């Protein structure tokens, strides 16, 4: 609990009211219920276990990996009567299948670009689980500099590797066979499965936040290492100090600058307040940006344009530009995030530049605000 309280990996998205820390909490609950069953403190995997897993599956589609991992353990052990675990496993497994079918239906179109994976992708995910995002490069830095973007952040990472290894090894030594199986499976599957899926489906995005259900298992492993020999071994004490110092540093840095090089909401809000009347409709380019805008500026009017299933291409970009909505002021204010998700190839941007003159807009860190003037004729 102490480690979880200072882990920036959990603190960061929790400050943004996102679903990812909820995934971690539900994953911890599912693992806890499985542990009670394996220890003999529960006669079966019952209703609570099923409800927690179904709640996980409705929180984020990547939670199917942690639920799959939890369901894998009883299948491997096969020591208890089938009636004590098979119904719960089957119902939870049906939830996974249902989620996969829904994901296939919902993801019937491709909107915008996906994150690429490279040599630093997996180490970056593991490091983010310890340090959060403030002790690692932003996605903009990685896109601009590639692997060179990691150089300023290598010293704290390399310093942390040894104490992390010491605590992890001691944690492995402290766990009995059943606990070892539970922790390793629920740690490895959520971490590795997204990369395996990416090999089969190249258009699938991978984000460090998606592996958050693995956080409880990692924290249990490290906590077991802290508990084993802390009072006897100086190496464990030093390792604990370094680990917690890195975690606290990441959390403090995040809380000091919560944007971490991303959307500067306050600055964008100030610009809108100075230049755009409250009743003037503002266009946004993606559902993500629409959610962000409505949350932060509920008093304003926003319109998703083009609509969520309409991605600009060679066939439709001219028509989308031609039908651009304009306010009574004769201008159109367009609010964009870091990437124009509905215009991945820049075709719509080119069409707009052909047809309309630009009035003063703004570019505020991760947010761009375009202003287009309606032709006089």
Coordinates of N, CA, C and O in Angstrom, one line a residue, residues 142-262:
X142 N 10.4 11.5 -28.4 CA 10.8 10.3 -29.1 C 10.5 10.4 -30.6 O 11.3 9.9 -31.4
X143 N 9.4 11.0 -31.0 CA 9.1 11.2 -32.4 C 10.2 12.1 -33.1 O 10.6 11.8 -34.2
X144 N 10.7 13.1 -32.3 CA 11.6 14.0 -32.9 C 13.1 13.5 -32.9 O 13.8 13.7 -33.9
X145 N 13.5 12.8 -31.8 CA 14.9 12.4 -31.7 C 15.1 10.9 -31.7 O 16.3 10.5 -31.8
X146 N 14.1 10.1 -31.7 CA 14.3 8.7 -31.7 C 14.9 8.2 -30.3 O 14.6 8.7 -29.3
X147 N 15.8 7.2 -30.4 CA 16.4 6.6 -29.2 C 17.3 7.6 -28.5 O 17.5 7.5 -27.3
X148 N 17.7 8.7 -29.2 CA 18.5 9.7 -28.5 C 17.8 10.5 -27.4 O 18.4 11.0 -26.5
X149 N 16.5 10.5 -27.5 CA 15.6 11.1 -26.5 C 15.8 10.5 -25.2 O 15.5 11.2 -24.2
X150 N 16.2 9.3 -25.1 CA 16.3 8.6 -23.8 C 17.6 9.0 -23.0 O 17.7 8.7 -21.8
X151 N 18.6 9.6 -23.7 CA 19.9 9.8 -23.1 C 19.8 10.6 -21.8 O 20.5 10.2 -20.8
X152 N 19.1 11.7 -21.7 CA 19.1 12.4 -20.4 C 18.4 11.7 -19.3 O 18.7 12.0 -18.1
X153 N 17.7 10.6 -19.6 CA 17.0 9.9 -18.6 C 17.6 8.5 -18.2 O 17.2 7.8 -17.4
X154 N 18.7 8.2 -18.9 CA 19.4 7.0 -18.7 C 20.1 6.9 -17.3 O 20.0 5.8 -16.6
X155 N 20.7 8.0 -16.8 CA 21.4 7.8 -15.5 C 20.4 7.4 -14.4 O 20.8 6.4 -13.7
X156 N 19.2 8.0 -14.1 CA 18.4 7.5 -13.1 C 17.9 6.1 -13.3 O 17.7 5.3 -12.4
X157 N 17.7 5.7 -14.6 CA 17.2 4.4 -14.9 C 18.3 3.4 -14.6 O 18.0 2.3 -14.0
X158 N 19.5 3.6 -15.0 CA 20.6 2.7 -14.7 C 20.9 2.6 -13.3 O 21.3 1.5 -12.8
X159 N 20.8 3.7 -12.5 CA 21.0 3.7 -11.1 C 20.0 2.8 -10.4 O 20.2 2.1 -9.4
X160 N 18.8 2.8 -10.9 CA 17.6 2.1 -10.3 C 17.6 0.6 -10.7 O 17.0 -0.2 -10.0
X161 N 18.3 0.2 -11.8 CA 18.2 -1.2 -12.2 C 18.7 -2.2 -11.1 O 18.1 -3.2 -10.9
X162 N 19.9 -1.9 -10.5 CA 20.5 -2.8 -9.6 C 19.6 -3.0 -8.3 O 19.2 -4.1 -7.9
X163 N 19.1 -1.9 -7.6 CA 18.3 -2.1 -6.5 C 16.9 -2.8 -6.9 O 16.4 -3.6 -6.1
X164 N 16.4 -2.4 -8.1 CA 15.2 -3.1 -8.5 C 15.4 -4.6 -8.7 O 14.6 -5.4 -8.3
X165 N 16.6 -5.0 -9.2 CA 16.9 -6.4 -9.4 C 17.0 -7.1 -8.1 O 16.6 -8.2 -7.9
X166 N 17.7 -6.4 -7.1 CA 17.9 -7.0 -5.8 C 16.5 -7.3 -5.1 O 16.3 -8.4 -4.6
X167 N 15.6 -6.3 -5.1 CA 14.3 -6.5 -4.5 C 13.5 -7.5 -5.2 O 12.8 -8.3 -4.6
X168 N 13.6 -7.5 -6.6 CA 12.8 -8.5 -7.3 C 13.2 -9.9 -7.0 O 12.4 -10.8 -6.8
X169 N 14.6 -10.1 -7.0 CA 15.1 -11.5 -6.7 C 14.7 -11.9 -5.3 O 14.3 -13.1 -5.1
X170 N 14.9 -11.0 -4.4 CA 14.5 -11.4 -3.0 C 13.0 -11.7 -2.9 O 12.6 -12.5 -2.1
X171 N 12.2 -10.9 -3.6 CA 10.8 -11.2 -3.7 C 10.5 -12.5 -4.2 O 9.6 -13.3 -3.7
X172 N 11.1 -12.9 -5.3 CA 10.9 -14.3 -5.8 C 11.3 -15.4 -4.8 O 10.6 -16.4 -4.8
X173 N 12.4 -15.1 -4.1 CA 12.8 -16.1 -3.1 C 11.8 -16.2 -1.9 O 11.7 -17.2 -1.3
X174 N 11.1 -15.1 -1.7 CA 10.2 -15.1 -0.5 C 8.8 -15.7 -0.8 O 8.1 -16.1 0.2
X175 N 8.5 -15.9 -2.1 CA 7.1 -16.4 -2.4 C 7.1 -17.9 -2.5 O 8.1 -18.5 -3.0
X176 N 6.0 -18.5 -2.0 CA 5.9 -20.0 -2.2 C 5.5 -20.2 -3.7 O 5.3 -19.3 -4.5
X177 N 5.3 -21.5 -4.0 CA 5.1 -21.9 -5.4 C 3.9 -21.3 -6.0 O 3.9 -20.8 -7.1
X178 N 2.8 -21.4 -5.2 CA 1.5 -20.9 -5.8 C 1.6 -19.4 -5.9 O 1.1 -18.8 -6.9
X179 N 2.1 -18.7 -4.9 CA 2.2 -17.2 -5.0 C 3.1 -16.8 -6.2 O 2.8 -15.8 -6.9
X180 N 4.2 -17.6 -6.4 CA 5.1 -17.3 -7.4 C 4.4 -17.4 -8.8 O 4.6 -16.6 -9.7
X181 N 3.6 -18.5 -8.9 CA 2.9 -18.7 -10.2 C 1.9 -17.5 -10.4 O 1.8 -17.0 -11.5
X182 N 1.2 -17.1 -9.4 CA 0.2 -16.1 -9.5 C 0.9 -14.8 -9.9 O 0.4 -14.1 -10.9
X183 N 1.9 -14.4 -9.2 CA 2.6 -13.1 -9.5 C 3.2 -13.1 -10.8 O 3.1 -12.1 -11.6
X184 N 3.9 -14.1 -11.2 CA 4.7 -14.1 -12.5 C 3.7 -14.1 -13.6 O 3.9 -13.4 -14.6
X185 N 2.6 -14.9 -13.6 CA 1.7 -15.0 -14.7 C 0.9 -13.6 -14.8 O 0.8 -13.1 -15.9
X186 N 0.5 -13.1 -13.7 CA -0.3 -11.8 -13.8 C 0.6 -10.6 -14.0 O 0.1 -9.5 -14.3
X187 N 1.9 -10.8 -13.9 CA 2.8 -9.7 -14.3 C 3.2 -9.9 -15.7 O 3.3 -8.9 -16.5
X188 N 3.5 -11.1 -16.2 CA 4.1 -11.3 -17.5 C 3.0 -11.1 -18.6 O 3.3 -10.5 -19.6
X189 N 1.8 -11.7 -18.4 CA 0.8 -11.6 -19.5 C 0.4 -10.2 -19.8 O 0.4 -9.8 -21.0
X190 N 0.0 -9.3 -18.8 CA -0.4 -8.0 -19.2 C 0.8 -7.2 -19.8 O 0.5 -6.2 -20.6
X191 N 2.0 -7.5 -19.5 CA 3.2 -6.8 -20.0 C 3.5 -7.3 -21.4 O 3.8 -6.4 -22.3
X192 N 3.5 -8.6 -21.7 CA 3.9 -9.1 -22.9 C 2.8 -9.2 -24.0 O 3.1 -9.1 -25.2
X193 N 1.6 -9.5 -23.6 CA 0.5 -9.8 -24.5 C 0.3 -8.6 -25.5 O 0.1 -8.9 -26.7
X194 N 0.3 -7.3 -25.0 CA 0.0 -6.3 -26.0 C 1.1 -6.3 -27.2 O 0.7 -6.0 -28.3
X195 N 2.3 -6.6 -26.8 CA 3.4 -6.6 -27.9 C 3.1 -7.8 -28.8 O 3.4 -7.7 -30.0
X196 N 2.7 -8.9 -28.3 CA 2.4 -10.1 -29.1 C 1.2 -9.8 -30.0 O 1.2 -10.1 -31.2
X197 N 0.2 -9.1 -29.5 CA -0.9 -8.7 -30.4 C -0.5 -7.8 -31.5 O -1.0 -7.9 -32.6
X198 N 0.4 -6.9 -31.1 CA 0.9 -5.9 -32.1 C 1.6 -6.6 -33.3 O 1.6 -6.2 -34.4
X199 N 2.2 -7.8 -33.0 CA 2.9 -8.5 -34.1 C 1.8 -9.1 -35.1 O 2.1 -9.1 -36.3
X200 N 0.6 -9.4 -34.6 CA -0.4 -10.0 -35.4 C -1.3 -8.8 -36.1 O -1.6 -8.9 -37.2
X201 N -1.6 -7.8 -35.3 CA -2.4 -6.7 -35.7 C -1.5 -5.4 -35.7 O -1.5 -4.7 -34.6
X202 N -0.8 -5.0 -36.7 CA 0.1 -3.9 -36.7 C -0.5 -2.6 -36.4 O 0.1 -1.6 -35.9
X203 N -1.8 -2.4 -36.6 CA -2.5 -1.2 -36.4 C -2.9 -0.9 -35.0 O -3.4 0.1 -34.6
X204 N -2.7 -1.9 -34.1 CA -3.1 -1.8 -32.7 C -2.1 -0.9 -32.0 O -0.9 -1.0 -32.1
X205 N -2.7 0.0 -31.2 CA -1.8 0.9 -30.4 C -1.4 0.3 -29.1 O -2.1 -0.5 -28.5
X206 N -0.2 0.6 -28.7 CA 0.3 0.2 -27.4 C 0.7 1.4 -26.6 O 1.5 2.3 -27.1
X207 N 0.3 1.5 -25.4 CA 0.6 2.7 -24.5 C 1.0 2.1 -23.2 O 0.4 1.2 -22.7
X208 N 2.0 2.7 -22.5 CA 2.4 2.3 -21.2 C 1.2 2.2 -20.2 O 1.2 1.3 -19.3
X209 N 0.2 3.0 -20.4 CA -0.9 3.0 -19.4 C -1.7 1.7 -19.6 O -2.4 1.3 -18.6
X210 N -1.7 1.1 -20.8 CA -2.5 -0.1 -21.0 C -2.0 -1.3 -20.2 O -2.8 -2.3 -19.9
X211 N -0.8 -1.3 -19.7 CA -0.2 -2.4 -18.9 C -0.4 -2.1 -17.4 O 0.2 -2.9 -16.6
X212 N -1.2 -1.2 -17.0 CA -1.4 -0.9 -15.6 C -2.0 -2.0 -14.8 O -1.7 -2.1 -13.6
X213 N -2.7 -3.0 -15.3 CA -3.2 -4.1 -14.5 C -2.0 -5.0 -14.0 O -2.2 -5.7 -13.1
X214 N -0.8 -4.8 -14.6 CA 0.3 -5.5 -14.1 C 1.0 -4.9 -12.9 O 1.8 -5.5 -12.2
X215 N 0.6 -3.6 -12.6 CA 1.2 -2.9 -11.5 C 1.0 -3.6 -10.1 O 2.0 -3.7 -9.3
X216 N -0.2 -4.1 -9.7 CA -0.3 -4.8 -8.4 C 0.7 -5.9 -8.2 O 1.3 -6.1 -7.2
X217 N 0.9 -6.7 -9.3 CA 1.8 -7.9 -9.2 C 3.2 -7.4 -9.0 O 4.0 -8.0 -8.2
X218 N 3.6 -6.4 -9.7 CA 5.0 -5.8 -9.5 C 5.2 -5.3 -8.1 O 6.2 -5.5 -7.5
X219 N 4.2 -4.5 -7.6 CA 4.3 -4.0 -6.3 C 4.3 -5.1 -5.2 O 5.1 -4.9 -4.2
X220 N 3.6 -6.1 -5.4 CA 3.6 -7.3 -4.4 C 5.0 -7.9 -4.5 O 5.5 -8.2 -3.4
X221 N 5.5 -8.1 -5.7 CA 6.9 -8.7 -5.8 C 7.9 -7.8 -5.1 O 8.7 -8.4 -4.3
X222 N 7.9 -6.5 -5.3 CA 8.8 -5.6 -4.7 C 8.6 -5.6 -3.2 O 9.6 -5.5 -2.4
X223 N 7.4 -5.6 -2.7 CA 7.1 -5.5 -1.3 C 7.6 -6.8 -0.6 O 8.1 -6.7 0.5
X224 N 7.4 -7.9 -1.3 CA 7.9 -9.2 -0.7 C 9.4 -9.1 -0.6 O 10.0 -9.6 0.4
X225 N 10.1 -8.5 -1.6 CA 11.5 -8.3 -1.5 C 12.0 -7.4 -0.4 O 13.0 -7.6 0.3
X226 N 11.2 -6.3 -0.1 CA 11.4 -5.4 0.9 C 11.3 -6.1 2.3 O 12.1 -5.9 3.2
X227 N 10.2 -6.9 2.4 CA 10.0 -7.6 3.7 C 11.0 -8.6 4.0 O 11.3 -8.9 5.2
X228 N 11.6 -9.2 3.0 CA 12.6 -10.3 3.2 C 14.0 -9.7 3.4 O 14.6 -9.2 2.5
X229 N 14.4 -9.8 4.6 CA 15.7 -9.4 5.0 C 16.0 -7.9 5.2 O 17.1 -7.5 5.2
X230 N 14.9 -7.1 5.3 CA 15.1 -5.7 5.4 C 15.9 -5.3 6.7 O 16.7 -4.4 6.7
X231 N 15.5 -6.0 7.7 CA 16.2 -5.7 9.0 C 17.6 -6.3 9.1 O 18.3 -5.9 10.0
X232 N 18.0 -7.1 8.2 CA 19.2 -7.8 8.3 C 20.3 -7.4 7.2 O 21.5 -7.5 7.5
X233 N 19.8 -7.0 6.1 CA 20.7 -6.8 4.9 C 20.7 -5.3 4.5 O 19.7 -4.7 4.3
X234 N 21.9 -4.7 4.5 CA 22.1 -3.3 4.2 C 21.7 -3.1 2.7 O 21.1 -2.1 2.3
X235 N 22.0 -4.1 1.8 CA 21.6 -4.0 0.4 C 20.1 -3.8 0.2 O 19.7 -3.0 -0.7
X236 N 19.3 -4.5 1.0 CA 17.9 -4.3 0.9 C 17.5 -2.9 1.3 O 16.6 -2.3 0.7
X237 N 18.1 -2.4 2.4 CA 17.7 -1.1 2.9 C 18.1 0.0 1.9 O 17.3 0.9 1.6
X238 N 19.3 -0.1 1.3 CA 19.8 0.8 0.3 C 18.9 0.7 -1.0 O 18.5 1.8 -1.5
X239 N 18.6 -0.5 -1.4 CA 17.7 -0.7 -2.5 C 16.3 -0.1 -2.3 O 15.8 0.6 -3.2
X240 N 15.8 -0.3 -1.1 CA 14.5 0.3 -0.8 C 14.5 1.8 -0.8 O 13.6 2.5 -1.4
X241 N 15.6 2.4 -0.3 CA 15.7 3.9 -0.3 C 15.8 4.4 -1.7 O 15.1 5.4 -2.0
X242 N 16.6 3.8 -2.6 CA 16.7 4.3 -4.0 C 15.4 4.1 -4.7 O 14.9 5.1 -5.4
X243 N 14.7 3.0 -4.6 CA 13.5 2.7 -5.2 C 12.4 3.8 -4.8 O 11.8 4.4 -5.7
X244 N 12.3 3.9 -3.5 CA 11.2 4.9 -3.1 C 11.6 6.3 -3.4 O 10.7 7.1 -3.7
X245 N 12.9 6.6 -3.4 CA 13.3 8.0 -3.8 C 12.9 8.3 -5.3 O 12.5 9.4 -5.6
X246 N 13.1 7.3 -6.1 CA 12.8 7.5 -7.5 C 11.3 7.6 -7.7 O 10.8 8.5 -8.4
X247 N 10.5 6.8 -7.0 CA 9.0 6.9 -7.1 C 8.5 8.2 -6.6 O 7.7 8.9 -7.2
X248 N 9.0 8.6 -5.4 CA 8.6 9.9 -4.8 C 9.0 11.1 -5.7 O 8.2 12.0 -6.0
X249 N 10.2 11.0 -6.3 CA 10.6 12.0 -7.2 C 9.7 12.1 -8.4 O 9.3 13.2 -8.8
X250 N 9.4 11.0 -9.0 CA 8.5 11.0 -10.2 C 7.1 11.6 -9.8 O 6.5 12.3 -10.6
X251 N 6.6 11.2 -8.6 CA 5.3 11.7 -8.2 C 5.3 13.2 -8.0 O 4.4 13.9 -8.4
X252 N 6.3 13.7 -7.3 CA 6.4 15.1 -7.0 C 6.6 15.9 -8.3 O 6.0 16.9 -8.5
X253 N 7.4 15.4 -9.2 CA 7.6 16.1 -10.5 C 6.3 16.1 -11.3 O 6.0 17.1 -11.9
X254 N 5.5 15.1 -11.2 CA 4.3 15.0 -11.9 C 3.3 16.0 -11.3 O 2.6 16.8 -12.0
X255 N 3.2 16.0 -10.0 CA 2.2 16.9 -9.3 C 2.6 18.4 -9.5 O 1.8 19.3 -9.5
X256 N 3.9 18.6 -9.7 CA 4.4 20.0 -9.9 C 4.1 20.5 -11.3 O 3.8 21.6 -11.6
X257 N 4.2 19.6 -12.3 CA 3.9 19.9 -13.7 C 3.0 18.8 -14.3 O 3.5 17.9 -15.0
X258 N 1.7 18.8 -14.0 CA 0.9 17.7 -14.4 C 0.7 17.5 -15.9 O 0.4 16.4 -16.4
X259 N 1.0 18.6 -16.7 CA 0.8 18.4 -18.1 C 1.9 17.6 -18.8 O 1.7 16.9 -19.7
X260 N 3.2 17.6 -18.2 CA 4.3 16.9 -18.7 C 4.5 17.1 -20.2 O 4.5 16.1 -21.0
X261 N 4.5 18.3 -20.7 CA 4.7 18.6 -22.1 C 3.5 18.3 -23.0 O 3.7 18.3 -24.2
X262 N 2.4 18.0 -22.4 CA 1.2 17.7 -23.2 C 0.3 19.0 -23.3 O 0.8 20.1 -23.2

